[in-house]
Amino acid sequence: MNDRTSPVDDQEALAFHKEPVPGKLGLTPTKPMATQRDLSLAYSPGVAAPVKAIAENPDAVYDYTSKGNMVAVISNGTAILGLGNLGAPASKPVMEGKAVLFKRFADLDAVDIEVEEEDAEAFIECVKRIGNTFGGINLEDIKAPESFIVEQRLRELLDVPVFHDDQHGTAIISAAGIINACHLTNRKMEDLRVVVNGAGAAGIAVLELLKAMGVKHENALLCDSKGVIHPGRDGLNQWKAAHAVETDRRTLAEAVDGADCFLGLSVAGALTQDMVKTMGKDPIIFAMANPDPEISPEDARAVREDAIIATGRSDYPNQVNNVLGFPYIFRGALDVRARTINEEMKIAAARALAALAKEDVPDEVAAAYHGHRPTFGREYIIPSPFDPRLIHYVPPYVAQAAMDTGVARKPIADMSAYRASLARRLDPTAALLQRIQGAVMGHGRRIVFAEGEEPSVIRAAYAFQNQELGKAVLVGREEITKANMRLVGVPEDAIEVVNARLSDRNSDYADFLYERLQRQGYLRRDVQRLVNNDRNVFSACMVKLGDADGMVTGTTRSYAAALSDVSLVLDPAEGQRVMGMSIALAKNRTLFIADTNIAEFPDSEALADIAEETAATAKGFGFTPRVAFLSYSTFGNPSGQRSEKLQEAVRLLDERGVDFEYEGEMNVDVALDPSHRFLYPFSRLKGPANVLVMPAIHAASIATKLLRVAGGATVIGPMLVGVEKPVQIARLGASVSEITTLAALAAYDPEKHEVETPMVAE
C-alpha cells in the first residue's frame, strides 16, 4: 500500500481532458428517441400531461422528472483545490470531475454550475433561485468564511439537501478514521484530547462533528496560523470564537503536548517531530494537508512507532478521501427525499464507514493495491474508495438517520430490499446473485472446496460460510491449510478441514471407486492413490456418497483436467448431456449462452439437447426461455452444410414437443432485435431471445469474451450443467468473489427453488 503512484504529467492531463472530446461529462437520454411517437411522448404534446400533474402536486416532480436522482455541483472558484481563487471558469474541470464521481460511485446524475460571483449574498440569491430544481446541492471550492454563510443560508432557504463537501465530507471521513483509531487504542471519544490545526471550513467542520460524537469542548483545541484559539484573542470571527477554549496554551507545540489526537487541515510541515514526541501514548495523527501533509508518515514514525497515521494522499495508508462520503451521503438522502443533511446523517455515514473498514476486503480492493490485501488495523482504519460494497453499505445508514430524525419525505419501508436495489445500481450481476444467495441461505448445504490449501479458496470458503450460504469444507493437509488460514486472517477453527489421506471415509471412497473403475484398467492401488492424492477425486467422492452436497474446484488446474478428474467419479445426470453455460448481463438484458466449454462441434442431436438443458437452467433462474439457434445464416439464407445441422436441431425439438419458445437458424441480430420480426413474421419467438445456442465451442467462447471485453457485459461462468451432482469448475486463478459465486451456484437447486424463490422478472 505504500507504493507511490506515478506523477501526473501536465501535458498528459491536458490531453486527457481534451481528447476524444473536450471535458469529462455528457448526457444520455433515459427514454428512446427513435420514432415520431417517441418524440410526441417526450415533448409536444405528451409532455403536457406531467406538466399539469406537477402543477397540481409539486411533489409529483419526483415521479415524472429526474430531480430525485440529480445533484447540482456548484462553485464560484474562490478556493479551488489548493490553488486558491482562480475564478469560476477555472473551477469547471474540478466540478465536472466531481460530477463524474457522483455517477461512478453512486449512480447519481450531476450537473456542474460555475457562478461568477464572489459576493456571498449575491451568490446565495443565485443558487436560491435555481436550487430546488435539483434533488440536492453540493457546494464546492468556496473560500471561508463565506462558505459557512453560504451553506447555512441555503440550508434555510432551500427544501433540498445542501452539503459543502470541503467541510463535511472531510469531517465525515476523518470521524470514521477516528472511531476506528479509538477502537484500536482502547480510547473513548468523550475522553479524547484533540488538537485541530487549521481553522478554515474543513477544520471547523471536523471539530464540530467530533464534538457532536462525544468529544468534550474543553478537550478540543483549535489552532490557526496565529496559534491556539482562546477567548482572550482579538479578531476572532463567530465560527472560530465558538470553539475558543479557556487554556494557558498558546502555540501549536504547547497544544499537542500530551494530546491523544492531531488533525491537520493546514500547511505542509506544520507538525514537527519534536511536537510528535510530546504526544500521548499511541498518538493519532491525521495530517491531511495536500499535496504535502503537516508531517510525513515516515518522519512521524521515526520518532513514534506507536502512532496511527492518516493523510490526504493515495500513496500512503489511511487516505482521507472525500469520495468515500459525498456520493453515498447524497444517495441515501435523495432516496428518502430528505429536506436536509443533518448532523445525525453525517454521524451515521461516519459510523458506516468505520464499520466497513473492519470487514474482510473484497478482491477489487486487493487489485487496487497491486495484490496487497489490507486488513483492519493501524494501517487500514478507513475503507478503500475501491470497495464495491460502499454503494449498498453507507446509504442505508444515512437514509435511516434521515427517517429517524424526521427529515425524510419518502421513508423506506423495506431496508433489506433497498440495500439489494443499491447493489444492483452499479453491479449488473447483483440482482441475479442476490436471488441465488437468498434461495440457498439457511439450507445449510455442505459445499466442499477441493483446493482447500489455496489462500483464495480459503477466503472464498470463509465468505461463503460467513454469508450463511452454507457449510464450507476445505480439502487439504491440515498443517498447510491452517497456516494459510492464519496468513489470510481466517480463524483456524472457522472452517472444517478434511485431509484426504487421513479421512475416516478414505477406504469407503476407495472401495466405491475401485468397483466403478476396475473394468476400465484401474488396479486397486491406482484408485487408492487417486483417493489419497487427488483432491478433485476425493471431493467428488464426498459428493457422490452424500458427505457433501456440491463441490467447487478449478483454480489450480485447467478446466479440462478438473472435469476429467470429476468424471472419474460422477456421471452425467439421467437423460442429460454435460455442457458449459455462461450467463452474460449486458444493457439491461440477461443472456444464457451454451455450449461454452465442452462440446467442440456438436451435432444436431447434441444441439437440441443443449437447447433443452439451457432452457431448463434459465427457467430455474426464473426466466421465461426463448431459444435461438445462432448461425451465420438466417432461415436458410445463405444455405450451407453447417446451417443444416441447426435446422435439423429445430426439427428435433419439434418432434420432442418442448414447452418453450425456440427458433432458428438465425443471425444474432435477428435473435436479439425485435424489429426483425417484421421481416420474419413467421418466427415463433414472441420477443428477443435470451437463450443463445452456439453452433460450436469456438463461437461460444468468442461471443462471451467479446461481450465481456468489448461490450462491457458481466459474465458469470462458465457453469457446469448436466452432471448428476452439483459441481462447478472455476477458471485458473479465479478471484475470491468468482469462487464464492460458483459455490453458491453449487448450493443452488433450480428444481427446488424455481417455484419457491423466483429469480428475476424480465
mmCIF file of C-alpha atoms in Angstrom, residues 80-261:
data_model
loop_
_atom_site.group_PDB
_atom_site.id
_atom_site.type_symbol
_atom_site.label_atom_id
_atom_site.label_comp_id
_atom_site.label_asym_id
_atom_site.label_seq_id
_atom_site.Cartn_x
_atom_site.Cartn_y
_atom_site.Cartn_z
ATOM 1 C CA ILE A 80 -10.023 25.648 -5.998
ATOM 2 C CA LEU A 81 -8.236 22.645 -4.518
ATOM 3 C CA GLY A 82 -5.007 24.050 -3.054
ATOM 4 C CA LEU A 83 -4.659 26.577 -5.870
ATOM 5 C CA GLY A 84 -6.692 29.424 -4.363
ATOM 6 C CA ASN A 85 -9.068 31.904 -6.002
ATOM 7 C CA LEU A 86 -8.710 31.336 -9.743
ATOM 8 C CA GLY A 87 -12.265 32.220 -10.707
ATOM 9 C CA ALA A 88 -15.424 30.358 -11.633
ATOM 10 C CA PRO A 89 -14.409 29.275 -15.178
ATOM 11 C CA ALA A 90 -11.208 27.707 -13.863
ATOM 12 C CA SER A 91 -13.231 25.628 -11.392
ATOM 13 C CA LYS A 92 -15.192 23.874 -14.146
ATOM 14 C CA PRO A 93 -12.751 20.936 -14.608
ATOM 15 C CA VAL A 94 -12.957 20.245 -10.877
ATOM 16 C CA MET A 95 -16.748 20.465 -10.826
ATOM 17 C CA GLU A 96 -17.001 18.187 -13.862
ATOM 18 C CA GLY A 97 -14.730 15.756 -12.066
ATOM 19 C CA LYS A 98 -16.963 15.853 -9.022
ATOM 20 C CA ALA A 99 -19.983 15.129 -11.205
ATOM 21 C CA VAL A 100 -18.190 12.142 -12.730
ATOM 22 C CA LEU A 101 -17.502 10.766 -9.242
ATOM 23 C CA PHE A 102 -21.180 11.085 -8.315
ATOM 24 C CA LYS A 103 -22.060 8.928 -11.309
ATOM 25 C CA ARG A 104 -19.213 6.456 -10.979
ATOM 26 C CA PHE A 105 -19.659 5.697 -7.313
ATOM 27 C CA ALA A 106 -23.363 6.246 -6.584
ATOM 28 C CA ASP A 107 -25.128 6.305 -9.966
ATOM 29 C CA LEU A 108 -26.261 9.885 -9.317
ATOM 30 C CA ASP A 109 -26.560 12.304 -12.222
ATOM 31 C CA ALA A 110 -24.809 15.577 -11.512
ATOM 32 C CA VAL A 111 -24.610 18.912 -13.310
ATOM 33 C CA ASP A 112 -21.745 21.312 -12.711
ATOM 34 C CA ILE A 113 -22.638 25.007 -12.289
ATOM 35 C CA GLU A 114 -19.969 27.688 -12.023
ATOM 36 C CA VAL A 115 -21.269 31.022 -10.730
ATOM 37 C CA GLU A 116 -19.219 34.149 -11.475
ATOM 38 C CA GLU A 117 -19.995 35.864 -8.197
ATOM 39 C CA GLU A 118 -17.770 36.298 -5.131
ATOM 40 C CA ASP A 119 -20.201 38.312 -3.013
ATOM 41 C CA ALA A 120 -21.802 35.839 -0.613
ATOM 42 C CA GLU A 121 -25.283 37.389 -0.656
ATOM 43 C CA ALA A 122 -25.398 37.585 -4.444
ATOM 44 C CA PHE A 123 -24.141 34.007 -4.732
ATOM 45 C CA ILE A 124 -26.790 32.815 -2.287
ATOM 46 C CA GLU A 125 -29.525 34.608 -4.249
ATOM 47 C CA CYS A 126 -28.379 32.975 -7.491
ATOM 48 C CA VAL A 127 -28.347 29.447 -6.058
ATOM 49 C CA LYS A 128 -31.627 30.037 -4.231
ATOM 50 C CA ARG A 129 -33.430 30.721 -7.497
ATOM 51 C CA ILE A 130 -32.281 27.517 -9.193
ATOM 52 C CA GLY A 131 -31.643 25.197 -6.234
ATOM 53 C CA ASN A 132 -34.992 23.478 -5.890
ATOM 54 C CA THR A 133 -34.877 22.197 -9.458
ATOM 55 C CA PHE A 134 -32.315 19.638 -8.247
ATOM 56 C CA GLY A 135 -32.613 16.834 -5.727
ATOM 57 C CA GLY A 136 -29.603 18.162 -3.820
ATOM 58 C CA ILE A 137 -26.889 20.844 -3.871
ATOM 59 C CA ASN A 138 -23.202 20.014 -3.438
ATOM 60 C CA LEU A 139 -21.226 23.195 -2.748
ATOM 61 C CA GLU A 140 -17.568 23.059 -3.644
ATOM 62 C CA ASP A 141 -14.386 25.155 -3.522
ATOM 63 C CA ILE A 142 -15.868 28.245 -1.816
ATOM 64 C CA LYS A 143 -13.463 30.064 0.484
ATOM 65 C CA ALA A 144 -14.018 30.556 4.190
ATOM 66 C CA PRO A 145 -15.622 32.271 5.999
ATOM 67 C CA GLU A 146 -18.086 32.906 3.120
ATOM 68 C CA SER A 147 -18.555 29.132 2.766
ATOM 69 C CA PHE A 148 -20.119 28.983 6.253
ATOM 70 C CA ILE A 149 -22.558 31.772 5.426
ATOM 71 C CA VAL A 150 -23.449 30.350 2.021
ATOM 72 C CA GLU A 151 -24.180 26.849 3.282
ATOM 73 C CA GLN A 152 -26.111 27.971 6.355
ATOM 74 C CA ARG A 153 -28.338 30.352 4.416
ATOM 75 C CA LEU A 154 -29.009 27.952 1.561
ATOM 76 C CA ARG A 155 -29.953 25.210 4.006
ATOM 77 C CA GLU A 156 -32.557 27.612 5.400
ATOM 78 C CA LEU A 157 -33.815 28.793 2.019
ATOM 79 C CA LEU A 158 -33.968 25.548 0.021
ATOM 80 C CA ASP A 159 -36.144 22.486 0.501
ATOM 81 C CA VAL A 160 -33.461 20.040 -0.668
ATOM 82 C CA PRO A 161 -30.203 18.837 0.938
ATOM 83 C CA VAL A 162 -27.335 21.351 0.798
ATOM 84 C CA PHE A 163 -23.872 19.991 1.560
ATOM 85 C CA HIS A 164 -20.498 21.736 1.447
ATOM 86 C CA ASP A 165 -18.199 18.822 0.757
ATOM 87 C CA ASP A 166 -14.967 20.640 1.604
ATOM 88 C CA GLN A 167 -16.313 20.982 5.132
ATOM 89 C CA HIS A 168 -18.471 17.988 5.878
ATOM 90 C CA GLY A 169 -17.026 15.394 3.527
ATOM 91 C CA THR A 170 -13.623 15.741 5.135
ATOM 92 C CA ALA A 171 -15.233 15.761 8.577
ATOM 93 C CA ILE A 172 -17.152 12.541 7.987
ATOM 94 C CA ILE A 173 -14.211 10.558 6.632
ATOM 95 C CA SER A 174 -11.957 11.858 9.406
ATOM 96 C CA ALA A 175 -14.542 10.927 12.017
ATOM 97 C CA ALA A 176 -14.766 7.383 10.625
ATOM 98 C CA GLY A 177 -10.999 7.031 10.986
ATOM 99 C CA ILE A 178 -11.041 8.464 14.498
ATOM 100 C CA ILE A 179 -13.741 5.969 15.540
ATOM 101 C CA ASN A 180 -11.532 3.077 14.487
ATOM 102 C CA ALA A 181 -8.329 4.626 15.845
ATOM 103 C CA CYS A 182 -10.029 4.953 19.228
ATOM 104 C CA HIS A 183 -11.126 1.327 18.975
ATOM 105 C CA LEU A 184 -7.568 0.170 18.283
ATOM 106 C CA THR A 185 -6.095 2.243 21.128
ATOM 107 C CA ASN A 186 -8.864 1.486 23.681
ATOM 108 C CA ARG A 187 -9.987 5.104 23.913
ATOM 109 C CA LYS A 188 -13.436 6.593 24.278
ATOM 110 C CA MET A 189 -14.498 9.617 22.277
ATOM 111 C CA GLU A 190 -15.545 11.522 25.376
ATOM 112 C CA ASP A 191 -12.045 11.160 26.859
ATOM 113 C CA LEU A 192 -10.146 12.072 23.681
ATOM 114 C CA ARG A 193 -7.849 15.108 23.816
ATOM 115 C CA VAL A 194 -7.904 16.620 20.342
ATOM 116 C CA VAL A 195 -5.937 19.339 18.560
ATOM 117 C CA VAL A 196 -7.180 20.636 15.201
ATOM 118 C CA ASN A 197 -4.696 22.742 13.264
ATOM 119 C CA GLY A 198 -6.362 24.817 10.566
ATOM 120 C CA ALA A 199 -9.430 26.908 11.366
ATOM 121 C CA GLY A 200 -10.862 27.030 7.867
ATOM 122 C CA ALA A 201 -14.039 25.410 6.598
ATOM 123 C CA ALA A 202 -12.766 21.829 6.862
ATOM 124 C CA GLY A 203 -11.029 22.215 10.218
ATOM 125 C CA ILE A 204 -14.040 23.734 11.941
ATOM 126 C CA ALA A 205 -16.404 21.157 10.382
ATOM 127 C CA VAL A 206 -14.191 18.301 11.605
ATOM 128 C CA LEU A 207 -14.159 19.718 15.121
ATOM 129 C CA GLU A 208 -17.928 20.282 15.173
ATOM 130 C CA LEU A 209 -18.646 16.722 14.064
ATOM 131 C CA LEU A 210 -16.258 15.224 16.630
ATOM 132 C CA LYS A 211 -17.949 17.248 19.342
ATOM 133 C CA ALA A 212 -21.344 16.012 18.138
ATOM 134 C CA MET A 213 -19.969 12.479 18.527
ATOM 135 C CA GLY A 214 -18.826 12.988 22.122
ATOM 136 C CA VAL A 215 -15.534 14.906 22.223
ATOM 137 C CA LYS A 216 -15.771 17.418 25.063
ATOM 138 C CA HIS A 217 -15.438 21.123 24.292
ATOM 139 C CA GLU A 218 -12.739 21.620 26.908
ATOM 140 C CA ASN A 219 -10.717 18.702 25.467
ATOM 141 C CA ALA A 220 -10.546 20.163 21.965
ATOM 142 C CA LEU A 221 -8.114 22.905 20.974
ATOM 143 C CA LEU A 222 -8.445 24.696 17.630
ATOM 144 C CA CYS A 223 -5.344 26.368 16.180
ATOM 145 C CA ASP A 224 -4.800 28.688 13.254
ATOM 146 C CA SER A 225 -1.701 30.358 11.878
ATOM 147 C CA LYS A 226 -1.556 32.601 14.952
ATOM 148 C CA GLY A 227 -1.767 29.779 17.489
ATOM 149 C CA VAL A 228 -4.389 28.422 19.857
ATOM 150 C CA ILE A 229 -7.847 29.977 19.651
ATOM 151 C CA HIS A 230 -8.906 31.092 23.129
ATOM 152 C CA PRO A 231 -11.435 33.622 24.467
ATOM 153 C CA GLY A 232 -8.830 36.328 25.024
ATOM 154 C CA ARG A 233 -7.758 36.535 21.379
ATOM 155 C CA ASP A 234 -8.743 39.544 19.301
ATOM 156 C CA GLY A 235 -10.250 39.438 15.823
ATOM 157 C CA LEU A 236 -11.963 36.061 16.026
ATOM 158 C CA ASN A 237 -14.908 35.558 13.683
ATOM 159 C CA GLN A 238 -18.034 33.897 15.039
ATOM 160 C CA TRP A 239 -17.048 30.421 13.780
ATOM 161 C CA LYS A 240 -13.644 30.451 15.409
ATOM 162 C CA ALA A 241 -14.974 32.062 18.565
ATOM 163 C CA ALA A 242 -17.465 29.207 19.007
ATOM 164 C CA HIS A 243 -14.530 26.858 19.608
ATOM 165 C CA ALA A 244 -12.397 29.081 21.842
ATOM 166 C CA VAL A 245 -11.295 27.213 24.984
ATOM 167 C CA GLU A 246 -10.013 28.627 28.271
ATOM 168 C CA THR A 247 -6.379 27.465 28.313
ATOM 169 C CA ASP A 248 -2.906 28.774 29.020
ATOM 170 C CA ARG A 249 -1.534 27.078 25.899
ATOM 171 C CA ARG A 250 -0.790 29.474 23.069
ATOM 172 C CA THR A 251 1.271 27.684 20.411
ATOM 173 C CA LEU A 252 0.687 24.536 18.411
ATOM 174 C CA ALA A 253 3.660 22.916 20.156
ATOM 175 C CA GLU A 254 2.067 23.604 23.535
ATOM 176 C CA ALA A 255 -1.337 22.420 22.301
ATOM 177 C CA VAL A 256 -0.138 18.987 21.141
ATOM 178 C CA ASP A 257 1.857 18.285 24.308
ATOM 179 C CA GLY A 258 0.089 15.275 25.831
ATOM 180 C CA ALA A 259 -2.669 15.274 23.190
ATOM 181 C CA ASP A 260 -4.195 11.999 22.006
ATOM 182 C CA CYS A 261 -5.121 13.182 18.541
#
